[in-house]
Coordinates of C-alpha atoms and ligand atoms in Angstrom, one line a residue:
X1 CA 17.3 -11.0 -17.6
X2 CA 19.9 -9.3 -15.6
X3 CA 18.5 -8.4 -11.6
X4 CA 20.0 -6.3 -9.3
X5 CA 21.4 -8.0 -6.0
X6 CA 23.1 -4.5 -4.7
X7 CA 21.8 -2.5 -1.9
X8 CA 22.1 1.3 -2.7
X9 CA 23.8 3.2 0.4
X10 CA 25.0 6.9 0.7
X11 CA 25.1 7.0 -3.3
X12 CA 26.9 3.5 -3.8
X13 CA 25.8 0.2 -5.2
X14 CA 27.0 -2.4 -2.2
X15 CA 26.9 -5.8 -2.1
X16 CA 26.8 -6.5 1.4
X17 CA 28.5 -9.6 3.0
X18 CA 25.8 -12.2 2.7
X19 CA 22.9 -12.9 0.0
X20 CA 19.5 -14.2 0.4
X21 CA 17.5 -16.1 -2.5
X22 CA 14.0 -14.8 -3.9
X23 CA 12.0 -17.5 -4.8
X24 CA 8.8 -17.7 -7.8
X25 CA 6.0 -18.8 -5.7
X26 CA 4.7 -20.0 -9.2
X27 CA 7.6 -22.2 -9.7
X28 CA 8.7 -22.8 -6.4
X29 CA 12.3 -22.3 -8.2
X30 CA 14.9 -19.2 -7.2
X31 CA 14.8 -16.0 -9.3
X32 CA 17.8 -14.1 -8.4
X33 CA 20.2 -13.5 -4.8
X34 CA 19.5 -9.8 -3.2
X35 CA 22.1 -8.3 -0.8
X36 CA 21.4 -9.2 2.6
X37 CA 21.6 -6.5 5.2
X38 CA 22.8 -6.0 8.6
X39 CA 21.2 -3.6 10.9
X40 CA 24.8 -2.1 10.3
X41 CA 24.4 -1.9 6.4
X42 CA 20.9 0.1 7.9
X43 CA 22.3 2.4 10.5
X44 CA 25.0 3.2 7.7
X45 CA 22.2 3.7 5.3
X46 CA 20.4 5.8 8.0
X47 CA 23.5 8.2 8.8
X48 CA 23.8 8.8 4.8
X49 CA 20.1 9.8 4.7
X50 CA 20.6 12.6 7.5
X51 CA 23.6 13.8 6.4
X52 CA 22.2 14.2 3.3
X53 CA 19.1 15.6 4.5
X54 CA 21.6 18.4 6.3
X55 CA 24.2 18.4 4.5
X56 CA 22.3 18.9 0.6
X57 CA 20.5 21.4 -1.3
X58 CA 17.8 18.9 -1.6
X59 CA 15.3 20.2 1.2
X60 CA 15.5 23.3 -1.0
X61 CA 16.4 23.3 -4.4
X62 CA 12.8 22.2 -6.1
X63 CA 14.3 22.6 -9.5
X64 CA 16.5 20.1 -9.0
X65 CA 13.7 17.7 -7.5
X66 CA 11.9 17.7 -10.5
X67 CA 14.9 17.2 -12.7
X68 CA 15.7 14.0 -11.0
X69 CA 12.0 13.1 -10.1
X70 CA 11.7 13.2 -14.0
X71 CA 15.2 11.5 -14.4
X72 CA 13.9 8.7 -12.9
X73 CA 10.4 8.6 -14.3
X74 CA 12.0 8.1 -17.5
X75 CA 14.6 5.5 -16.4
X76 CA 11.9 3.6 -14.9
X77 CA 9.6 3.7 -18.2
X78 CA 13.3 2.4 -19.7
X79 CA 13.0 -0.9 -18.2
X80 CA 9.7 -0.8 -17.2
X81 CA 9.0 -4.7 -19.5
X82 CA 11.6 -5.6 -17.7
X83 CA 10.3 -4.7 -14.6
X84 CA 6.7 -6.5 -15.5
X85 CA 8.6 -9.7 -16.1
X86 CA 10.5 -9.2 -12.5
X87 CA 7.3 -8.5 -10.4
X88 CA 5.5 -11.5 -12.1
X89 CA 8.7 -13.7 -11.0
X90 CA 8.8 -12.5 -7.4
X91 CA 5.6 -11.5 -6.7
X92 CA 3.9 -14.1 -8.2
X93 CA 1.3 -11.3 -9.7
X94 CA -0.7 -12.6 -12.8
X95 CA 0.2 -10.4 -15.5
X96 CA -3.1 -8.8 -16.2
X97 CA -2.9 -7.6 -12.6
X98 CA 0.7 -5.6 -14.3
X99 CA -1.2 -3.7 -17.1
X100 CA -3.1 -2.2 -14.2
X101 CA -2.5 -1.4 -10.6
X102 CA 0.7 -3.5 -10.2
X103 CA 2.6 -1.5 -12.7
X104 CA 1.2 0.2 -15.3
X105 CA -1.0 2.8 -13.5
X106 CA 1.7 3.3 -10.7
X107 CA 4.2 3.9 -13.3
X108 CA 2.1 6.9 -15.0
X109 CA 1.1 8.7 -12.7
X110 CA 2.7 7.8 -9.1
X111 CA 6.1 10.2 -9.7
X112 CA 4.8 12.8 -12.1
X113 CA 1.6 14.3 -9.8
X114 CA 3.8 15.0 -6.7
X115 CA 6.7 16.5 -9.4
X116 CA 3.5 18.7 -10.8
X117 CA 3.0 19.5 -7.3
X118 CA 5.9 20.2 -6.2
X119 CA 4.9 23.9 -7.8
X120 CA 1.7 23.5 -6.5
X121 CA 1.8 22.8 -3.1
X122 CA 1.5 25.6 -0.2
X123 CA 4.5 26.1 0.6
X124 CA 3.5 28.7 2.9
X125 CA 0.9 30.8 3.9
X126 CA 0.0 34.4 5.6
X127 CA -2.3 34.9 8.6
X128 CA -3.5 38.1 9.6
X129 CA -1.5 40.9 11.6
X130 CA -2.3 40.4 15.0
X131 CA -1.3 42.0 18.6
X132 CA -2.0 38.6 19.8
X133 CA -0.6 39.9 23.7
X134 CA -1.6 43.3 23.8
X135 CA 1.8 44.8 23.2
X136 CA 1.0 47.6 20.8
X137 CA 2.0 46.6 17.6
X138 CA 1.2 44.2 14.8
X139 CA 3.0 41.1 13.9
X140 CA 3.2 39.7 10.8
X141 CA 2.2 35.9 10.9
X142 CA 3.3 33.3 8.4
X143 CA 2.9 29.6 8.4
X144 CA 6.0 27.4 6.1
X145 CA 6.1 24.1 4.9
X146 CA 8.9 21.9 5.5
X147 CA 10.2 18.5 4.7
X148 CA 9.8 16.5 8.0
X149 CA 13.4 14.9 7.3
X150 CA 14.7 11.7 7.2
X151 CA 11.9 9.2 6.6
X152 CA 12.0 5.3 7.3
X153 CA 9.8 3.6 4.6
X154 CA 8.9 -0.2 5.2
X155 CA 7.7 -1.6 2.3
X156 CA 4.7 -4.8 2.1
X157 CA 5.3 -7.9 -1.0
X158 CA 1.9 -7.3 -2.2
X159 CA 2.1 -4.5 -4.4
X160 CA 5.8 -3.4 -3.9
X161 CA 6.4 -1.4 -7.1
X162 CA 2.9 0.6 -6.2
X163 CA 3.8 1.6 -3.1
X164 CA 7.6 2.5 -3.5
X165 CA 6.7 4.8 -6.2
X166 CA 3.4 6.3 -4.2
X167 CA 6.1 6.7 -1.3
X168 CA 9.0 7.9 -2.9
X169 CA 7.3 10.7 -5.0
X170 CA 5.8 12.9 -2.2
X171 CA 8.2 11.9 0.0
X172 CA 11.1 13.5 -2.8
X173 CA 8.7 16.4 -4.2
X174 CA 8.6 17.3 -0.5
X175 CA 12.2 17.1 -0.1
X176 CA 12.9 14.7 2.6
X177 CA 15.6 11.7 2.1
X178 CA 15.1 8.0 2.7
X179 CA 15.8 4.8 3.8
X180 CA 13.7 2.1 2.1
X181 CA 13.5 -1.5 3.1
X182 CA 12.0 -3.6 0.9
X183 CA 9.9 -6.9 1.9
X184 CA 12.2 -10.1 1.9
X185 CA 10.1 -11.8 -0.5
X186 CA 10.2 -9.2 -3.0
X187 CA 13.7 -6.8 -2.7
X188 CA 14.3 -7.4 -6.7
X189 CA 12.2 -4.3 -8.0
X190 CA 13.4 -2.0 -4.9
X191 CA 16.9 -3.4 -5.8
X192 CA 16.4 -2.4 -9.4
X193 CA 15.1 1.3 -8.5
X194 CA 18.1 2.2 -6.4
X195 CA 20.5 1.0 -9.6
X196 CA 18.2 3.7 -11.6
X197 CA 18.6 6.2 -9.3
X198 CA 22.6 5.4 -9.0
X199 CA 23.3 5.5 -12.8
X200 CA 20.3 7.4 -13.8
X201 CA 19.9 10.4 -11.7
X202 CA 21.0 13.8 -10.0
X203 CA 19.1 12.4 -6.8
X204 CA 22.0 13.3 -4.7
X205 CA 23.7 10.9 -2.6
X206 CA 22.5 9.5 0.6
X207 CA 19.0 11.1 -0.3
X208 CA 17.8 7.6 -1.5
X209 CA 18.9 4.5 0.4
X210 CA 17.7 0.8 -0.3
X211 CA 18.7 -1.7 2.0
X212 CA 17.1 -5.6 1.5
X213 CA 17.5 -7.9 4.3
X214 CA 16.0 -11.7 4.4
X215 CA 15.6 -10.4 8.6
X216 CA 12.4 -8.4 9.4
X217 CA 14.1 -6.7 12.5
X218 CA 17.1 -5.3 10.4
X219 CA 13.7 -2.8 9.7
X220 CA 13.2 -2.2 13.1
X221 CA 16.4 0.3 13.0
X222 CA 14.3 2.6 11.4
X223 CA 11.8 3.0 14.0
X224 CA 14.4 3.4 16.7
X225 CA 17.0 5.6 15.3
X226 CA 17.0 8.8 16.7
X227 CA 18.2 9.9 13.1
X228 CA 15.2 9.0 11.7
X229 CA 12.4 11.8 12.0
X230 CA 9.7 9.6 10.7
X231 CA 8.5 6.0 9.7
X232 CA 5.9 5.2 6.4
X233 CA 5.1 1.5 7.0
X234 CA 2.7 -0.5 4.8
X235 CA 2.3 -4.0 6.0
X236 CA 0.0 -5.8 8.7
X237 CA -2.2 -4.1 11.4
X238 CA 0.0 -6.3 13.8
X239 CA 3.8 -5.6 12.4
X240 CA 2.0 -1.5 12.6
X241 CA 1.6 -1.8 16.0
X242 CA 5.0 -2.9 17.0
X243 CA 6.8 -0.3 14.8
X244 CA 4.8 2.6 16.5
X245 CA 5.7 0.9 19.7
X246 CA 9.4 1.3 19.0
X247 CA 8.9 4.8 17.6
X248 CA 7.5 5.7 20.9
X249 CA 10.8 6.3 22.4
X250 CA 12.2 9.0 20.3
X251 CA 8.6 10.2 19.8
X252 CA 8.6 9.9 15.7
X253 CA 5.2 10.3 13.8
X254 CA 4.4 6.8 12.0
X255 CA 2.3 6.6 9.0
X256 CA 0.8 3.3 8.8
X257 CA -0.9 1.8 5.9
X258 CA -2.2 -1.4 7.6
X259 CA -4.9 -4.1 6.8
X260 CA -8.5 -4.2 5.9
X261 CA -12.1 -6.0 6.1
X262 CA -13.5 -4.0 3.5
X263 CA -17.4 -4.6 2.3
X264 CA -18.7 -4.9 -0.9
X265 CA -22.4 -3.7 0.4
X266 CA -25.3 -4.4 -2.5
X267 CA -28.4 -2.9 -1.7
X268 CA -31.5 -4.8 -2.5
X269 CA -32.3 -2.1 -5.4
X270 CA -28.7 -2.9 -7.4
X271 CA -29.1 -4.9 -10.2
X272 CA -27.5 -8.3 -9.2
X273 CA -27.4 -10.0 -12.4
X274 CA -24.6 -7.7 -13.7
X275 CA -23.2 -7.0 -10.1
X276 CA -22.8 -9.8 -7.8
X277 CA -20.6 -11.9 -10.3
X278 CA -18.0 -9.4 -10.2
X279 CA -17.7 -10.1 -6.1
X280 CA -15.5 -12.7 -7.4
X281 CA -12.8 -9.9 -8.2
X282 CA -11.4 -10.7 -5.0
X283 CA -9.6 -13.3 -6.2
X284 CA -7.7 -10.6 -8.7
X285 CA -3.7 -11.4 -7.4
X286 CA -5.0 -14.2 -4.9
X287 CA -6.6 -11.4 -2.9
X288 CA -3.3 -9.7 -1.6
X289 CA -4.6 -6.5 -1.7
X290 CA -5.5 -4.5 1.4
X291 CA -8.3 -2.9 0.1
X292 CA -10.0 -5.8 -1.5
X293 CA -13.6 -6.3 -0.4
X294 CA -13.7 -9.4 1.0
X295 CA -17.4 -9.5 2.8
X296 CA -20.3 -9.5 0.9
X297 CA -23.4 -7.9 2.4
X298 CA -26.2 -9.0 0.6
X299 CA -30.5 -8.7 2.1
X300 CA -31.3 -11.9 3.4
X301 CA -34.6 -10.8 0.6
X302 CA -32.2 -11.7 -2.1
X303 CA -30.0 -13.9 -0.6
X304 CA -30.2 -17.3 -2.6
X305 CA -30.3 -15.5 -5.8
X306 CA -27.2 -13.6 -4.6
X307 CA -25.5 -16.6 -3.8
X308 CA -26.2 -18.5 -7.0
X309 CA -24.6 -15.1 -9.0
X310 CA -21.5 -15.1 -6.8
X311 CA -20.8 -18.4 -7.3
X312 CA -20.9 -17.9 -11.2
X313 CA -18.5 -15.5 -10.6
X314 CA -16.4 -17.7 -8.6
X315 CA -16.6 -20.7 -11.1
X316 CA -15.1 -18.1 -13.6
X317 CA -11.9 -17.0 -12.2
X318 CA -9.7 -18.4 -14.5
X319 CA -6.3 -19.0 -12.3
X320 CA -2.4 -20.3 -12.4
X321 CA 0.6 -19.4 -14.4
X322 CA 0.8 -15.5 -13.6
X323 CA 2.5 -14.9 -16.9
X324 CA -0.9 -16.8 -19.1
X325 CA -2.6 -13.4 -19.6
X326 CA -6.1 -14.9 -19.2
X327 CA -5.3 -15.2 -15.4
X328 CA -6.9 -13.1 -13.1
X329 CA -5.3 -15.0 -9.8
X330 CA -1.7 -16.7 -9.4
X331 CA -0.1 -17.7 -6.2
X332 CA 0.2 -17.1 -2.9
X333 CA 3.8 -15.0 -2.0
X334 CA 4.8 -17.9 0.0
X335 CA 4.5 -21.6 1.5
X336 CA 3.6 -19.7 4.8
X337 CA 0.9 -17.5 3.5
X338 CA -1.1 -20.6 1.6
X339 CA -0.8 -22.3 4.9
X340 CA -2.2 -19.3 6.7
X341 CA -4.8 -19.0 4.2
X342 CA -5.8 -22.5 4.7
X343 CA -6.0 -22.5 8.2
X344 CA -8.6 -19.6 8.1
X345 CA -10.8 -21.7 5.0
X346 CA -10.5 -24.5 7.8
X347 CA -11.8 -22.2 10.6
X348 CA -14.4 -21.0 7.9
X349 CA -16.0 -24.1 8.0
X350 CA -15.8 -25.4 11.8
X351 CA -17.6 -22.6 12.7
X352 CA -20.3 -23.3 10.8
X353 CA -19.8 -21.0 7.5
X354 CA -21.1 -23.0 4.1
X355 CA -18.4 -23.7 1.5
X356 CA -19.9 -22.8 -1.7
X357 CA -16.7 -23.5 -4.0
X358 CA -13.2 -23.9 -3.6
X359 CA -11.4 -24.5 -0.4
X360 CA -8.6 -26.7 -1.3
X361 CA -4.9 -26.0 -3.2
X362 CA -5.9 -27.5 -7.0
X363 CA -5.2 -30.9 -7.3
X364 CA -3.5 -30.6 -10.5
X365 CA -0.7 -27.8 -9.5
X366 CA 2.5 -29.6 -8.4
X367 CA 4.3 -26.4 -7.4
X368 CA 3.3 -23.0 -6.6
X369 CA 1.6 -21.6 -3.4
X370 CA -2.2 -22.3 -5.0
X371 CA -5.2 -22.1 -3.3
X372 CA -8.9 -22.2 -5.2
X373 CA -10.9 -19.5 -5.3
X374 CA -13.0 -20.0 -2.2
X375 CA -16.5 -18.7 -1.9
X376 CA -18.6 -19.4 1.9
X377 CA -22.2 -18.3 2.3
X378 CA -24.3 -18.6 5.5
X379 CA -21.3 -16.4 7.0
X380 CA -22.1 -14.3 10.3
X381 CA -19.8 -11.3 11.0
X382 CA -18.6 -12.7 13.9
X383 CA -16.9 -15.5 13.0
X384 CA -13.5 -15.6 12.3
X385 CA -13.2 -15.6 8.5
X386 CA -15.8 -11.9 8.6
X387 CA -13.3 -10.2 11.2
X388 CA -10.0 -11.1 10.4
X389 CA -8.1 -9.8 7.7
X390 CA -7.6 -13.5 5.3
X391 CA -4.9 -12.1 2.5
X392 CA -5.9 -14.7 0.3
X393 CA -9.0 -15.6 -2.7
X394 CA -11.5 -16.0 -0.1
X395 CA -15.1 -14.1 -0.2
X396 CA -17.3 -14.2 3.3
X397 CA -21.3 -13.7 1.8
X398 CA -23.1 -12.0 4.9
X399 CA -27.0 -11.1 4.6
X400 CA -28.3 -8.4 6.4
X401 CA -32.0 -7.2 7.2
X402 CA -32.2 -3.3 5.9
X403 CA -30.0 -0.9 4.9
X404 CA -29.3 0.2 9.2
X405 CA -28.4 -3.5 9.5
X406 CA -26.0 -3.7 6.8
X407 CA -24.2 -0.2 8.0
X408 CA -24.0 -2.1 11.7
X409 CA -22.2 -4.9 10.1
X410 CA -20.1 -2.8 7.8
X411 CA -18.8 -0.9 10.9
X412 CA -18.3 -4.0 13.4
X413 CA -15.2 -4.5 12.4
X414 CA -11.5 -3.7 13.6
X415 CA -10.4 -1.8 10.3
X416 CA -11.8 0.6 8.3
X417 CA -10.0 0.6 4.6
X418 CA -11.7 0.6 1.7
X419 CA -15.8 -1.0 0.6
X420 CA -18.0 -0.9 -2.3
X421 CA -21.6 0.4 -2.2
X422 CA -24.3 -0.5 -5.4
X423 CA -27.5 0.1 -5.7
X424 CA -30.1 1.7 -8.2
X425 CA -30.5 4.9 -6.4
X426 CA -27.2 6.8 -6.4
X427 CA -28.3 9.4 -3.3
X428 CA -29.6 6.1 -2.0
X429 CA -26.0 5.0 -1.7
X430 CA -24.2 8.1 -1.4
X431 CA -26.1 8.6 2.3
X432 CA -25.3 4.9 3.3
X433 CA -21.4 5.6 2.4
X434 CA -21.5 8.5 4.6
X435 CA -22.2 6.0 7.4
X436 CA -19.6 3.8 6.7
X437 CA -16.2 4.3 9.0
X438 CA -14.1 4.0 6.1
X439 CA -11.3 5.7 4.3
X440 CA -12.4 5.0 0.8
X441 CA -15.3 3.7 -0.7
X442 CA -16.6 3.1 -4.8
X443 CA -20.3 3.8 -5.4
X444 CA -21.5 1.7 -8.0
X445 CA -18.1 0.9 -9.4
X446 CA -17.0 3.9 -9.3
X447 CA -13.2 4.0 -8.5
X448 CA -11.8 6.3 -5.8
X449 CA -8.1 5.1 -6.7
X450 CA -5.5 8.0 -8.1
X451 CA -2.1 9.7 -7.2
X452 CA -4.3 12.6 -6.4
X453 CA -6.7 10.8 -3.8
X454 CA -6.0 10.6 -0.4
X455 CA -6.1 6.6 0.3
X456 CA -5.8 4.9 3.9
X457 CA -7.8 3.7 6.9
X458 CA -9.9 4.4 10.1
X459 CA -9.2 2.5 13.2
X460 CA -7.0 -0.3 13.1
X461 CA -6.1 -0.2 9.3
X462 CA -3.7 2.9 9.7
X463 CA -2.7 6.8 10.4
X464 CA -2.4 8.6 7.6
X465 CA -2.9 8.9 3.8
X466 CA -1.1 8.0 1.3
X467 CA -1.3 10.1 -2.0
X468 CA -3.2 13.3 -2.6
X469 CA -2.6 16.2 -1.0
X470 CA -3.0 14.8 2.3
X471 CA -0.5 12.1 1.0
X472 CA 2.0 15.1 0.7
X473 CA 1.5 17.5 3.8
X474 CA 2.0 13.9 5.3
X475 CA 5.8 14.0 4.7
X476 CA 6.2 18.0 5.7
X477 CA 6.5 19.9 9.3
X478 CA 5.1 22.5 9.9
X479 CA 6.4 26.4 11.0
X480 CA 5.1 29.1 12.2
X481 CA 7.2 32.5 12.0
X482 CA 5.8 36.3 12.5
X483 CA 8.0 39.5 12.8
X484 CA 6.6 43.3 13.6
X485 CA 4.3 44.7 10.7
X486 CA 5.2 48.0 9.2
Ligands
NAD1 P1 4.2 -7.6 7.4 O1 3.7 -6.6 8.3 O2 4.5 -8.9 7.8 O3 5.6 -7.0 6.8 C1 5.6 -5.8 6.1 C2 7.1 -5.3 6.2 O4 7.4 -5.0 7.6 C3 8.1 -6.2 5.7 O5 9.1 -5.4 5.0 C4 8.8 -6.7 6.9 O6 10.1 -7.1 6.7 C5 8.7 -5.6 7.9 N1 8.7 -5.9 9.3 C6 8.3 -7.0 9.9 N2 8.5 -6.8 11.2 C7 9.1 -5.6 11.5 C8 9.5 -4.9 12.6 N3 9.3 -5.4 13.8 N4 10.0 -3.7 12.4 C9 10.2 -3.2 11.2 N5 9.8 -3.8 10.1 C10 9.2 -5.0 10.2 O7 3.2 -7.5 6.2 P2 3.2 -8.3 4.8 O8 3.0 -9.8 5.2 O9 4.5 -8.0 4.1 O10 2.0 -7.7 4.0 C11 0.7 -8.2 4.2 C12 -0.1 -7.2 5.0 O11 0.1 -5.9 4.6 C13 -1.6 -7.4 4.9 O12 -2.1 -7.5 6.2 C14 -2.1 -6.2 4.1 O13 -3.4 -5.8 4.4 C15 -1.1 -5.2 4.5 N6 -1.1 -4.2 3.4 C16 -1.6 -3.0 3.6 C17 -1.6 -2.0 2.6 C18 -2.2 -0.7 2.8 O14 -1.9 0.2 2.0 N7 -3.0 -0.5 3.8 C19 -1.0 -2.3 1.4 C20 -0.4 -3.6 1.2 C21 -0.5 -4.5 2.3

């Protein structure tokens, strides 16, 4: 299957001068080369975005936003098998993981709610006439919507395909233009959206760039230029921190998608027989996701019988070869992130936590960034593995007292993301969520997720929502304009 190595700059497929490999971290073995940039390839990439941004009808022709917002939509759903078999290569995402949040659901619905809304949306509205200083005569007050301009979007590995499509619709429906850098483990996808735009669109050009580089701070450009109006980072609470740093000095508004502790609470009403195995979902894509929930809060009442069901869960994750469609976990992305993730199962036990199951990298897996799906009870929310945010298949069982205990520990955390409440009593559950510091939550597996619903953190896992309307006003200044009544 053909991949695209080319960057996509002002409008043209470009090589660049160097390459970089993109390796399976099933196999260990290199998929394709991408197009290395240079912060040069970026601040090229930059200047075509804001000439574009000035220099195009695109800030204000809508009708031709949706024609190429549905260009692409359908240029996407072209190759989208292709596409499944290229995330599964470089992301190392099981292909049941594909039919669903990886690809699938992005796919439907990420481009074609912000094109609906691109109608939709407020574009403006009226205050009332007011003599606001006592001058004698009314003024008529109106309040537009603009696009904010050029935005700088740094894209994670984890889920790139999701979030480049949950970026790049609201930030096109809006009518901004973009640079988009791609994570250097997984540029292939990004890669292969800017060809679709190129030979598939009216997206004029400059208003998409795509520029791959194997060096992180080639992305730093983005949060320094003075041409760039905005930055829309998803990545690590810690890589958030320095890009709103470097924004600092030409004062641009970041939106951060960042990390998360999430909790998957269980009150001692849920039913725990059909709950508590599913805690094991964690382990879906090795637990790259942000908003997994990755500590268990379960009353010390129940807490045995919890564990025992958890650990059923645990000994059912089937894992390994990502394309086998009866795995729910593959890899790791990378060498570096197993060995992380090991060093935290490590730190997990010397501090005293119990290893229930797992802890190791399978015995029988020659190649590929493995680790077991790794279960610890006795956890306390201090320790290391409850506060930090692991990335990887690892669950942290915490028991709590009552219901005020468990809403302490859910809170003592740095981040804020995502959690899970079940119990038997829905109102029950509903009044703990409010109590939560969180910016999403499921109430007995209910699920929040949707291009129409607002999704992002409190404290240190962001500023900002992504998706919903929210997700849109997000990417859009704001004007206010009166002149005299009649
Ligand atoms: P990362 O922060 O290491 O890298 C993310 C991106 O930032 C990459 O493209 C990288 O090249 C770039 N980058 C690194 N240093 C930079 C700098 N100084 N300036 C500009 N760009 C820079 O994160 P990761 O390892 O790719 O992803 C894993 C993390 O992302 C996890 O912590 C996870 O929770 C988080 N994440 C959050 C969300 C969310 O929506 N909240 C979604 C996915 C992943």
């Amino acid at each position: 299957m053909p991949h695209e190595p080319r960057m996509l700059i002002d409008g043209q497929l470009v090589a660049g001068n160097k390459e970089f490999e993109v390796l399976n971290p099933a196999t260990e073995e290199v998929v394709a080369t991408s197009a290395d940039a240079t912060a040069t390839d970026m601040e090229r990439a930059v200047a075509a975005a804001r000439h574009a941004q000035d220099n195009t009808d695109w800030a204000t022709n809508a009708e031709l936003r949706k024609r190429c917002l549905i260009q692409l939509q359908q240029a996407l759903e072209a190759e989208q098998e292709e596409l499944r078999v290229e995330l599964i290569a470089e992301v190392g995402c099981p292909i049941l993981v594909t039919y669903g949040p990886q690809l699938d659901t992005p796919m439907r619905e990420a481009l074609t709610w912000p094109t609906e809304m691109i109608d939709q949306f407020s574009w403006s509205r009226q205050l009332p006439d007011s003599d606001a200083f006592g001058l004698g005569f009314q003024t008529h007050r109106e309040v537009w919507k603009e696009p904010i301009g050029v935005v700088g979007v740094i894209m994670p590995w984890n889920f790139p395909f999701e979030v480049i499509l949950n970026k790049l619709g609201p930030i096109l429906a809006m009518g901004n233009s973009c640079v988009i850098k791609p994570a250097p483990d997984t540029p292939l996808n990004a890669n292969r959206v800017g060809r679709l735009i190129a030979e598939h669109t009216d997206i004029p050009a400059g208003v998409v760039n795509i520029v791959a580089s194997s060096d992180h701070l080639v992305g730093e450009v983005l949060s320094t230029s003075p041409l760039v109006d905005m930055v829309a980072f998803t990545g690590s609470t810690t890589t958030g921190r320095r890009i709103m740093e470097a924004a600092s000095a030409t004062l641009k508004p970041v939106f951060l998608e960042l990390g998360g502790k999430s909790v998957n609470l269980i009150l001692d009403d849920a039913d725990f027989p059909t709950t508590l195995p599913g805690a094991a979902s964690v382990c879906m894509h090795a637990g790259q996701g942000c908003a997994m929930t990755t500590r268990l809060l379960v009353p010390f009442s129940r807490y045995d019988e919890a564990v025992e069901l958890v650990k059923l869960g645990f000994e059912g994750v089937s894992y390994g070869d990502p394309t086998n469609p009866a795995n729910l976990q593959g890899p790791l992305i990378s060498a570096r992130q197993r060995d992380r993730v090991m060093g935290y199962i490590e730190k997990g036990v010397a501090e005293g936590a119990r290893l229930v199951t797992g802890g190791g990298i399978p015995s029988d897996m020659d190649k590929g960034f493995f680790v077991e799906p790794t279960l610890f009870a006795d956890v306390d929310n201090s320790m290391t593995i409850a506060q930090e945010e692991i990335f990887g298949p690892v669950l942290a069982i915490i028991g709590y007292e009552d219901d005020d205990h468990a809403v302490a520990i859910a809170n003592d955390s740095e981040y804020g993301l995502s959690g899970s409440i079940t119990s038997g009593d829905l109102d029950r559950a509903k009044g703990v969520a409010k109590r939560i510091r969180t910016g999403t939550l499921g109430i007995n597996g209910g699920a929040w997720y949707g291009p129409d619903a607002p999704f992002g953190g409190y404290k240190s896992s962001g500023i900002g929502r992504q998706c919903g309307i929210e997700g849109l006003e997000i990417f859009t200044e704001t004007k206010t304009v009166g002149w005299p009544a009649r």
